[in-house]
Amino acid sequence: MTSEEYVDYVKLMMDKQDMYLMWFIGIFSVVLFFVGILQWRLSSNQIKKITTDAKEDARKEVIEELIKNYGLAKVTYIDERVKLLVQDVDSLKSDLSSTLKARNYEEKLSLSRDIRNISLSESSFFELFDVISVHYPYIIEKEENLDGLIDLIFQNRIIDNVRIKQTKSGYDSLIATIELFKKLYQTDRLDEFENAITIKYYEFENEEA
């Protein structure tokens, strides 16, 4: 083998070694890549497990500490007491509602009775004013009660049945009361009531004139 052939042979062998080395490096890099991914995933799962375990341990420690130092075991008892208190409040509300309904019913009956007992005299208007004054809190409680009062007055013909001149004090007292009602409720029934007593009052005034 000549020297030139030997040199060419050596170069060929070196080129093959370089090629083998590149292959080895490539394969080794791929292996390292997959090993790295596997290791990363394994580490991620381990971290999650460690974190979960740590949270659970911490939760247990906190609960144990609360039970030991603050009587957390009484929470169930307190919860039951709260439920009983809520039931008591609901019961009281129901009783109060029933009481209010009964009171309103009794007040309505009392008002109706007092309206019917108004005498037919020159003091009829003043007696009506007196009845309204006695039941005033009930009457102004809601507009429905005010309408009920006016209905009772007309149904019992308290104004229509008057056959004698009414006192001015009785008339003025009713007008003043109606004005108070108008500040609370805007209803045409008040105008109807006012017109009725005004017509009746001046009916006798005109007769005397």
XYZ file of C-alpha atoms in Angstrom:
209
model
C 0.000 0.000 0.000
C 1.440 3.290 -1.024
C 1.585 6.228 1.314
C -1.163 8.014 -0.580
C -3.466 4.999 -0.336
C -2.761 4.791 3.385
C -3.635 8.447 3.846
C -6.895 7.970 1.935
C -7.737 4.933 4.049
C -7.105 6.822 7.261
C -9.339 9.689 6.078
C -12.107 7.223 5.195
C -11.932 5.624 8.625
C -12.011 9.015 10.317
C -15.051 10.038 8.286
C -16.829 6.827 9.326
C -15.941 7.480 12.963
C -17.385 10.979 12.698
C -20.573 9.574 11.175
C -20.886 6.919 13.908
C -20.276 9.574 16.547
C -23.019 11.793 15.112
C -25.429 8.855 15.075
C -24.569 8.044 18.668
C -25.000 11.648 19.746
C -28.371 11.854 17.929
C -29.701 8.638 19.475
C -28.388 9.635 22.898
C -30.088 13.042 22.592
C -33.422 11.415 21.763
C -33.075 9.066 24.731
C -32.228 11.987 27.008
C -35.253 13.931 25.689
C -37.705 11.138 26.514
C -36.037 10.469 29.840
C -36.352 14.191 30.659
C -40.073 14.248 29.803
C -40.681 11.116 31.853
C -38.798 12.577 34.764
C -40.709 15.903 34.487
C -44.088 14.183 34.463
C -43.106 12.007 37.345
C -41.914 15.029 39.275
C -45.158 16.926 38.507
C -47.307 14.076 39.806
C -45.112 13.740 42.850
C -45.437 17.471 43.519
C -49.220 17.288 43.223
C -49.331 14.350 45.588
C -47.060 16.089 48.059
C -49.167 19.271 47.854
C -52.427 17.354 48.336
C -51.011 15.404 51.235
C -49.698 18.595 52.799
C -53.095 20.289 52.525
C -54.856 17.300 54.051
C -52.362 17.129 56.892
C -52.691 20.869 57.487
C -56.497 20.621 57.507
C -56.373 17.813 60.042
C -53.978 19.771 62.221
C -56.188 22.880 62.124
C -59.313 20.902 63.007
C -57.503 19.143 65.844
C -56.256 22.502 67.112
C -59.758 24.021 66.993
C -61.278 21.038 68.763
C -58.590 21.141 71.415
C -58.471 24.886 72.088
C -61.831 26.279 70.956
C -64.323 23.464 71.445
C -65.132 22.944 67.773
C -66.985 19.821 68.822
C -69.750 22.175 70.020
C -70.448 23.332 66.461
C -73.048 20.612 65.953
C -74.741 21.599 69.204
C -74.696 25.276 68.218
C -76.120 24.441 64.793
C -79.002 22.563 66.409
C -79.634 25.460 68.777
C -79.724 27.880 65.855
C -82.242 25.677 64.059
C -84.421 25.612 67.184
C -84.185 29.387 67.505
C -85.225 29.814 63.867
C -88.199 27.543 64.492
C -89.118 29.589 67.570
C -88.916 32.824 65.565
C -91.103 31.369 62.810
C -93.589 30.233 65.444
C -93.621 33.686 67.031
C -94.131 35.298 63.631
C -97.045 32.973 62.960
C -98.553 33.693 66.382
C -98.055 37.425 65.895
C -99.693 37.287 62.474
C -102.659 35.415 63.935
C -102.866 37.904 66.804
C -102.817 40.869 64.426
C -105.514 39.319 62.262
C -107.643 38.678 65.330
C -107.067 42.234 66.585
C -107.991 43.728 63.217
C -111.131 41.624 63.090
C -112.155 42.696 66.594
C -111.374 46.337 65.798
C -113.492 46.160 62.659
C -116.422 44.711 64.619
C -116.039 47.362 67.310
C -115.985 50.161 64.725
C -119.064 48.749 63.012
C -120.914 48.538 66.332
C -119.991 52.098 67.319
C -121.104 53.443 63.929
C -124.505 51.758 64.263
C -124.946 53.187 67.770
C -124.664 56.816 66.669
C -127.846 58.549 67.711
C -130.001 60.635 65.406
C -129.698 64.033 67.019
C -128.137 67.425 66.494
C -124.891 65.860 67.692
C -124.809 63.041 65.127
C -121.859 64.564 63.278
C -119.951 65.124 66.511
C -120.680 61.555 67.638
C -119.357 60.340 64.293
C -116.226 62.422 64.820
C -115.852 60.916 68.301
C -116.118 57.357 66.932
C -113.504 58.134 64.278
C -111.180 59.566 66.951
C -111.459 56.432 69.089
C -110.657 54.130 66.158
C -108.231 56.501 64.426
C -105.091 54.277 64.742
C -106.940 51.355 63.144
C -108.503 53.520 60.427
C -105.209 55.024 59.224
C -103.324 51.720 59.405
C -104.097 51.093 55.742
C -106.307 52.554 53.037
C -108.517 49.470 53.108
C -109.549 50.334 56.682
C -110.346 53.917 55.695
C -112.526 52.718 52.834
C -114.201 50.332 55.275
C -115.078 53.243 57.574
C -116.693 55.197 54.753
C -118.578 52.080 53.632
C -119.961 51.626 57.151
C -121.084 55.262 57.288
C -122.970 55.016 54.005
C -124.321 51.506 54.580
C -125.802 52.546 57.931
C -127.104 55.791 56.404
C -125.570 57.817 59.223
C -125.639 60.956 57.090
C -128.818 60.319 55.107
C -130.879 59.623 58.236
C -130.007 62.940 59.868
C -133.201 64.985 60.121
C -132.056 67.820 62.314
C -129.539 70.613 62.032
C -126.074 69.549 63.115
C -123.785 71.548 65.381
C -121.100 73.564 63.666
C -118.473 72.042 65.934
C -119.477 68.563 64.762
C -119.332 69.576 61.104
C -116.003 71.416 61.461
C -114.491 68.482 63.346
C -115.418 66.051 60.566
C -114.037 68.357 57.851
C -110.756 68.723 59.765
C -110.533 64.940 60.157
C -111.111 64.412 56.442
C -108.274 66.833 55.685
C -105.994 64.753 57.901
C -107.027 61.613 56.025
C -106.257 63.301 52.692
C -102.675 63.895 53.803
C -102.301 60.157 54.275
C -104.309 58.717 51.383
C -105.409 60.028 48.008
C -108.808 58.426 47.464
C -112.019 59.657 45.868
C -113.951 58.124 48.763
C -112.851 61.025 50.975
C -114.291 63.549 48.534
C -117.505 61.522 48.459
C -117.640 61.546 52.269
C -116.892 65.269 52.491
C -119.516 66.179 49.894
C -122.166 64.123 51.693
C -121.723 65.763 55.094
C -121.367 69.236 53.548
C -124.614 68.880 51.590
C -126.429 67.573 54.660
C -125.081 70.326 56.928
C -126.014 73.179 54.595
C -129.363 71.585 53.808
C -130.652 72.728 57.208
C -128.817 76.030 56.976
C -130.727 76.833 53.786
C -134.035 75.758 55.329
C -133.592 78.191 58.210
C -132.648 80.980 55.840
